[in-house]
Amino acid sequence: MILHELSANNIKEKLIKREISAQEVVEDLFEKIYLNEPSVKAYLCLDKEGALLKAREIDEKLSSGAKVGLLAGIPVAIKDNICTSGIKTTCASRMLENFVPPYDAFVVKRIKEEDAIIIGKTNLDEFAMGSSNENSAFHVTRNPWNTDYIPGGSGGGSAAAVTADMAFMALGSDTGGSIRQPSAFCGNVGCKPTYGRVSRYGLVAFASSLDQIGSITKNVYDAALLLQVVSGYDGYDSTSANIGVPDYISGINSVSGNLRIGVPREFFGDGLNTEVANAVTNALEIYKKNGAELVDLSLPHCGYAVATYYIIATAEASSNLARYDGVRYGHRSQLSEDNIIDMYCRVRAEGFGSEVKRRILLGNYVLSAGFYDAYYLKASKVRSLIKGDFEDAFNKVDCIISPTCPSPAFKIGEKITDPLEMYLSDIYTIPANLVGIPGISIPCGFTTTGLPIGMQIMGKHFEEEKILKVAKLFENETDFHLKKPELI
Amino acid sequence: MKYEVVIGLETHAELDTESKLFCGCCTKFGSEPNTQTCPVCLGLPGVLPVMNKKAFEHSLKAALTLNCEISKFTNFDRKSYYYPDLPKNYQTSQNYFNIGNNGFVDIVVKGKEKRIDIHNVHLEEEAGKLVHPEASGANYSLVDFNRAGVPLLEIVTQPDMRNVEEVESYMQALRCILLYIGVSDCKMEEGSLRFEASISLREKGSETLGNRVEIKNLNSMKAVLKVITYEISRQSLLLNKGEDVLLETRLWDDVNSVSRRMRSKEESHDYRYFPEPDLVPFWIEQEWIDETRATIPELPVSRRRRFVDELFVSDYDAGILTEDKFLADYFEECVKISQNSPKELSNWIINDVLRELNERKTNVRDFVVSPEMLVELVNIKPTIGSSIAKEVFSEMMNTGKGAQSIVKEKDLAQMDDTSELNAIIIKVIEENPKAAEDYGQGKKNALAFLIGQTMKATKGKANPKILTELFKQRLSASSK
Ligand SMILES: [Zn+2]
């Protein structure tokens, strides 16, 4: 039996039946990491010692017959923009290269409480700004299906780690697709819950009104398991929703009643790769065969989503990233500083990479005096229109299905010189962030060159339970999620 | 002077709350640097703000008291600028939807009432404090974040004030109101109350405003008054010479009593305001407004009027009593539990209580003599006389004991037994035959001398009224 190939839930079941020990799981996993990591480079930091310590603690609990948590003994990877007390949290930026948070993010606290084992922190585009992982200040993570290709971004490290069996599940953050797009590119299940469903406390902010923490897992069941643990109200996040969390797990195999699936025309138009289009069309046929009704839809304002997103996200980012000034923590220039302005300039010139600088400049521009109404305010109004589109759609359908991305993963270096082209790879994922609804990407096929293709299911606010069921229905009918890359 | 002075004032008042605006850190003044901080108020990566409800309610209360229109919908905005005392390099404040707008404060200057319009009242967070090392040549500064995140209320007037007197009266009225409603301790020495002034001059009769100079860093009312006087003369000198007053921000240098240019309009900040996405908007329901309004106490102006109209206290005394809410409360409590005239109680409070408070540098809330104790003293005063009452009063302050027990302990009760007093009177007359003779010959002040001698003999305990009567009877009888 190869432990690292099992799903998170399988591992947990075996642990609880005491067929294996948590220590064995961790040791097996680290062997796999030592084997695959040199070619994938998913991690920025590994904590084998901490993982083994926690594993022994869980083994003791299990042998004493004590009650264990929902994630008992499951090794979890954490995107390196989520704060972990005592473990460096760098956001893949020189600015925070040596930053060790004194506190745990809400989600980290939750998974610890449920006995998960934290194995390390995964790579990302600097401050989660990017779609390819090439904006990491430290190294580029590679797609385990083909290491010449990008794993997607910004959560490419988390997705690649799960795909390469170097983690059983991972936490990510999704501002414009940073969970769903890399999950599609790496063949994982990636879920971005409703805005407010999971506390953002401890997630290093990129764009506060869009950021949402979610899961990257090997299958839908594991997604339900991880979301069950991290969802729920948190008094430390004012935007966290005080709404009860339903049981995502027990009813996951039962889609109730007639399923009406919306198929938005705008998501199947120009610029969509044929192989991706075919895979999603075939997937829709599978739903149809299982009794679902497909409803042709229009989301007319979605054409403005990318433009709207890049105004709102950069505006918020320019302000969120203002705190990195070298005064209290973070990078400090080795060059001499004549005055405080000089210090700020050096710290930020040296500490941030070019994409982060580009977005700070854009954000400051759209917020500057005289431009606020034309950009930020206008974008906020368009955002409302897009929300309206989705509200109308959800009056007619239970969920909306689209490709997760317009194309499969692209080659490293292919789009890095063309930011606009890069931004368009999030064209189908961005609307869910602007509207605040949940979205999940699941594998629905492969290209002829063997790269995974992802399909996105979006649901109404706080209807994670429903989209998980819809995703599970497809997974039960197919085996795309079971395929493994041949790495070495 | 041929110019009209136009003055507007921004007041920053630290709100009196246990914890900071967005985190649970303590707000106590004067602790060791950076001991009252946490990830939130230090602006660490990943933290989020949570609104302090008390601070919000204090702001609502202040806005209502200042007669503002309350926004049904309010939210917060980020005001961006870089400064090392500002942990996030933006201040969470309000710009687009302030809690209160279009209010006013009525002031009285030289007996004339004037209304100062309030442009807006809003809530924001305080910055930290830069500490510059004493050592000369130090190439660094230190930052203390204990104050960072303390709730701050900003009250912005319209440019309605025309001279120093109005500004002074406005500041005092505002301070008095904030203290009255209990939202700020207004301690200027601790930086709880600070001001920024904007001053411009224009030809009398002109409708257009002159170029405005803003002055920051005014940490006392005195500084505000000084800077206005300074600016009036600086600006009128410029105008007289035919020069322009520059539109600029200046800093007040309290040590040298001059204002200095901080930045010109061209260098002014672009604060890049936008709605704070980490806080949810607030809808202020009518019910909340009503509940908050119900907690606003009677304000000094109407309380003063009531003391005059209903309790027959002089306007001057009522003014003194109502300047401090707690003193006025003390007075009213005394009136409530006492049969004595409010006038008499007010005399005691203004003459004796206030004098003691000043001497002891304490406030009425910490004063040992409670209203009940003061009333007890005033009640027994007729039996001990004024001079002994004063003695008892100071004994009460030193020991915390009640008036009656002090009188008993020290045997201070007045002698009003006529036979006892007559015995002493006979003795005094015998010892002072000359004075008795003088009185008989019509020298009235001889009586005062004899009474004085009797008082001395009785250690002040003789009831002066009865004593006078007895002397008169005896001396007139003997002279017949
Ligand atoms: Zn704090």
JSON list of N, CA and C in Angstrom, two decimals, chain B residues 14-47:
[
{"chain": "B", "resi": 14, "resn": "GLU", "atom": "N", "xyz": [-9.92, 62.15, 22.25]},
{"chain": "B", "resi": 14, "resn": "GLU", "atom": "CA", "xyz": [-9.80, 60.71, 22.49]},
{"chain": "B", "resi": 14, "resn": "GLU", "atom": "C", "xyz": [-11.02, 60.27, 23.28]},
{"chain": "B", "resi": 15, "resn": "LEU", "atom": "N", "xyz": [-11.65, 59.21, 22.82]},
{"chain": "B", "resi": 15, "resn": "LEU", "atom": "CA", "xyz": [-12.85, 58.74, 23.51]},
{"chain": "B", "resi": 15, "resn": "LEU", "atom": "C", "xyz": [-12.45, 57.91, 24.72]},
{"chain": "B", "resi": 16, "resn": "ASP", "atom": "N", "xyz": [-13.27, 58.02, 25.74]},
{"chain": "B", "resi": 16, "resn": "ASP", "atom": "CA", "xyz": [-12.97, 57.36, 27.00]},
{"chain": "B", "resi": 16, "resn": "ASP", "atom": "C", "xyz": [-13.54, 55.94, 26.97]},
{"chain": "B", "resi": 17, "resn": "THR", "atom": "N", "xyz": [-12.75, 54.99, 26.47]},
{"chain": "B", "resi": 17, "resn": "THR", "atom": "CA", "xyz": [-13.18, 53.59, 26.44]},
{"chain": "B", "resi": 17, "resn": "THR", "atom": "C", "xyz": [-12.09, 52.74, 27.09]},
{"chain": "B", "resi": 18, "resn": "GLU", "atom": "N", "xyz": [-12.48, 51.58, 27.57]},
{"chain": "B", "resi": 18, "resn": "GLU", "atom": "CA", "xyz": [-11.51, 50.67, 28.20]},
{"chain": "B", "resi": 18, "resn": "GLU", "atom": "C", "xyz": [-10.51, 50.16, 27.18]},
{"chain": "B", "resi": 19, "resn": "SER", "atom": "N", "xyz": [-11.03, 49.78, 25.99]},
{"chain": "B", "resi": 19, "resn": "SER", "atom": "CA", "xyz": [-10.17, 49.16, 24.98]},
{"chain": "B", "resi": 19, "resn": "SER", "atom": "C", "xyz": [-10.12, 50.01, 23.72]},
{"chain": "B", "resi": 20, "resn": "LYS", "atom": "N", "xyz": [-9.17, 49.66, 22.85]},
{"chain": "B", "resi": 20, "resn": "LYS", "atom": "CA", "xyz": [-8.95, 50.42, 21.63]},
{"chain": "B", "resi": 20, "resn": "LYS", "atom": "C", "xyz": [-10.10, 50.25, 20.63]},
{"chain": "B", "resi": 21, "resn": "LEU", "atom": "N", "xyz": [-10.03, 50.99, 19.55]},
{"chain": "B", "resi": 21, "resn": "LEU", "atom": "CA", "xyz": [-11.14, 51.02, 18.58]},
{"chain": "B", "resi": 21, "resn": "LEU", "atom": "C", "xyz": [-11.32, 49.69, 17.86]},
{"chain": "B", "resi": 22, "resn": "PHE", "atom": "N", "xyz": [-10.22, 49.04, 17.51]},
{"chain": "B", "resi": 22, "resn": "PHE", "atom": "CA", "xyz": [-10.34, 47.83, 16.68]},
{"chain": "B", "resi": 22, "resn": "PHE", "atom": "C", "xyz": [-9.74, 46.58, 17.32]},
{"chain": "B", "resi": 23, "resn": "CYS", "atom": "N", "xyz": [-9.26, 46.67, 18.55]},
{"chain": "B", "resi": 23, "resn": "CYS", "atom": "CA", "xyz": [-8.71, 45.48, 19.20]},
{"chain": "B", "resi": 23, "resn": "CYS", "atom": "C", "xyz": [-8.99, 45.60, 20.70]},
{"chain": "B", "resi": 24, "resn": "GLY", "atom": "N", "xyz": [-8.60, 44.58, 21.45]},
{"chain": "B", "resi": 24, "resn": "GLY", "atom": "CA", "xyz": [-8.92, 44.57, 22.87]},
{"chain": "B", "resi": 24, "resn": "GLY", "atom": "C", "xyz": [-7.88, 45.24, 23.76]},
{"chain": "B", "resi": 25, "resn": "CYS", "atom": "N", "xyz": [-6.86, 45.87, 23.16]},
{"chain": "B", "resi": 25, "resn": "CYS", "atom": "CA", "xyz": [-5.79, 46.45, 23.97]},
{"chain": "B", "resi": 25, "resn": "CYS", "atom": "C", "xyz": [-6.30, 47.56, 24.87]},
{"chain": "B", "resi": 26, "resn": "CYS", "atom": "N", "xyz": [-5.68, 47.66, 26.03]},
{"chain": "B", "resi": 26, "resn": "CYS", "atom": "CA", "xyz": [-6.02, 48.66, 27.04]},
{"chain": "B", "resi": 26, "resn": "CYS", "atom": "C", "xyz": [-5.63, 50.06, 26.56]},
{"chain": "B", "resi": 27, "resn": "THR", "atom": "N", "xyz": [-6.39, 51.07, 27.00]},
{"chain": "B", "resi": 27, "resn": "THR", "atom": "CA", "xyz": [-6.12, 52.43, 26.56]},
{"chain": "B", "resi": 27, "resn": "THR", "atom": "C", "xyz": [-5.50, 53.30, 27.65]},
{"chain": "B", "resi": 28, "resn": "LYS", "atom": "N", "xyz": [-5.14, 52.70, 28.76]},
{"chain": "B", "resi": 28, "resn": "LYS", "atom": "CA", "xyz": [-4.61, 53.46, 29.90]},
{"chain": "B", "resi": 28, "resn": "LYS", "atom": "C", "xyz": [-3.43, 54.33, 29.47]},
{"chain": "B", "resi": 29, "resn": "PHE", "atom": "N", "xyz": [-3.39, 55.53, 30.01]},
{"chain": "B", "resi": 29, "resn": "PHE", "atom": "CA", "xyz": [-2.33, 56.48, 29.65]},
{"chain": "B", "resi": 29, "resn": "PHE", "atom": "C", "xyz": [-1.09, 56.26, 30.51]},
{"chain": "B", "resi": 30, "resn": "GLY", "atom": "N", "xyz": [0.08, 56.44, 29.90]},
{"chain": "B", "resi": 30, "resn": "GLY", "atom": "CA", "xyz": [1.30, 56.50, 30.68]},
{"chain": "B", "resi": 30, "resn": "GLY", "atom": "C", "xyz": [1.98, 55.18, 30.97]},
{"chain": "B", "resi": 31, "resn": "SER", "atom": "N", "xyz": [1.61, 54.10, 30.30]},
{"chain": "B", "resi": 31, "resn": "SER", "atom": "CA", "xyz": [2.28, 52.82, 30.55]},
{"chain": "B", "resi": 31, "resn": "SER", "atom": "C", "xyz": [3.62, 52.76, 29.80]},
{"chain": "B", "resi": 32, "resn": "GLU", "atom": "N", "xyz": [4.40, 51.75, 30.12]},
{"chain": "B", "resi": 32, "resn": "GLU", "atom": "CA", "xyz": [5.68, 51.54, 29.43]},
{"chain": "B", "resi": 32, "resn": "GLU", "atom": "C", "xyz": [5.43, 51.42, 27.93]},
{"chain": "B", "resi": 33, "resn": "PRO", "atom": "N", "xyz": [6.31, 52.00, 27.11]},
{"chain": "B", "resi": 33, "resn": "PRO", "atom": "CA", "xyz": [6.09, 51.97, 25.66]},
{"chain": "B", "resi": 33, "resn": "PRO", "atom": "C", "xyz": [5.84, 50.56, 25.12]},
{"chain": "B", "resi": 34, "resn": "ASN", "atom": "N", "xyz": [4.88, 50.48, 24.22]},
{"chain": "B", "resi": 34, "resn": "ASN", "atom": "CA", "xyz": [4.55, 49.26, 23.47]},
{"chain": "B", "resi": 34, "resn": "ASN", "atom": "C", "xyz": [4.13, 48.07, 24.34]},
{"chain": "B", "resi": 35, "resn": "THR", "atom": "N", "xyz": [3.64, 48.36, 25.54]},
{"chain": "B", "resi": 35, "resn": "THR", "atom": "CA", "xyz": [3.13, 47.28, 26.38]},
{"chain": "B", "resi": 35, "resn": "THR", "atom": "C", "xyz": [1.63, 47.07, 26.13]},
{"chain": "B", "resi": 36, "resn": "GLN", "atom": "N", "xyz": [0.98, 48.05, 25.51]},
{"chain": "B", "resi": 36, "resn": "GLN", "atom": "CA", "xyz": [-0.45, 47.91, 25.24]},
{"chain": "B", "resi": 36, "resn": "GLN", "atom": "C", "xyz": [-0.67, 47.77, 23.74]},
{"chain": "B", "resi": 37, "resn": "THR", "atom": "N", "xyz": [-0.10, 46.70, 23.20]},
{"chain": "B", "resi": 37, "resn": "THR", "atom": "CA", "xyz": [-0.19, 46.48, 21.76]},
{"chain": "B", "resi": 37, "resn": "THR", "atom": "C", "xyz": [-0.49, 45.01, 21.48]},
{"chain": "B", "resi": 38, "resn": "CYS", "atom": "N", "xyz": [-0.94, 44.74, 20.26]},
{"chain": "B", "resi": 38, "resn": "CYS", "atom": "CA", "xyz": [-1.22, 43.38, 19.83]},
{"chain": "B", "resi": 38, "resn": "CYS", "atom": "C", "xyz": [-1.04, 43.35, 18.31]},
{"chain": "B", "resi": 39, "resn": "PRO", "atom": "N", "xyz": [-1.15, 42.17, 17.69]},
{"chain": "B", "resi": 39, "resn": "PRO", "atom": "CA", "xyz": [-0.96, 42.13, 16.23]},
{"chain": "B", "resi": 39, "resn": "PRO", "atom": "C", "xyz": [-1.85, 43.14, 15.49]},
{"chain": "B", "resi": 40, "resn": "VAL", "atom": "N", "xyz": [-3.07, 43.36, 15.99]},
{"chain": "B", "resi": 40, "resn": "VAL", "atom": "CA", "xyz": [-4.00, 44.23, 15.27]},
{"chain": "B", "resi": 40, "resn": "VAL", "atom": "C", "xyz": [-3.52, 45.69, 15.29]},
{"chain": "B", "resi": 41, "resn": "CYS", "atom": "N", "xyz": [-3.20, 46.21, 16.48]},
{"chain": "B", "resi": 41, "resn": "CYS", "atom": "CA", "xyz": [-2.85, 47.63, 16.52]},
{"chain": "B", "resi": 41, "resn": "CYS", "atom": "C", "xyz": [-1.40, 47.87, 16.12]},
{"chain": "B", "resi": 42, "resn": "LEU", "atom": "N", "xyz": [-0.64, 46.79, 15.92]},
{"chain": "B", "resi": 42, "resn": "LEU", "atom": "CA", "xyz": [0.71, 46.95, 15.36]},
{"chain": "B", "resi": 42, "resn": "LEU", "atom": "C", "xyz": [0.68, 46.82, 13.85]},
{"chain": "B", "resi": 43, "resn": "GLY", "atom": "N", "xyz": [-0.49, 46.50, 13.29]},
{"chain": "B", "resi": 43, "resn": "GLY", "atom": "CA", "xyz": [-0.61, 46.37, 11.84]},
{"chain": "B", "resi": 43, "resn": "GLY", "atom": "C", "xyz": [0.21, 45.22, 11.28]},
{"chain": "B", "resi": 44, "resn": "LEU", "atom": "N", "xyz": [0.23, 44.09, 11.97]},
{"chain": "B", "resi": 44, "resn": "LEU", "atom": "CA", "xyz": [0.94, 42.93, 11.44]},
{"chain": "B", "resi": 44, "resn": "LEU", "atom": "C", "xyz": [0.20, 42.40, 10.21]},
{"chain": "B", "resi": 45, "resn": "PRO", "atom": "N", "xyz": [0.87, 41.64, 9.37]},
{"chain": "B", "resi": 45, "resn": "PRO", "atom": "CA", "xyz": [0.20, 41.07, 8.20]},
{"chain": "B", "resi": 45, "resn": "PRO", "atom": "C", "xyz": [-0.95, 40.17, 8.64]},
{"chain": "B", "resi": 46, "resn": "GLY", "atom": "N", "xyz": [-2.08, 40.26, 7.95]},
{"chain": "B", "resi": 46, "resn": "GLY", "atom": "CA", "xyz": [-3.18, 39.33, 8.16]},
{"chain": "B", "resi": 46, "resn": "GLY", "atom": "C", "xyz": [-4.21, 39.71, 9.20]},
{"chain": "B", "resi": 47, "resn": "VAL", "atom": "N", "xyz": [-4.00, 40.80, 9.94]},
{"chain": "B", "resi": 47, "resn": "VAL", "atom": "CA", "xyz": [-4.96, 41.12, 11.01]},
{"chain": "B", "resi": 47, "resn": "VAL", "atom": "C", "xyz": [-6.14, 41.92, 10.46]}
]
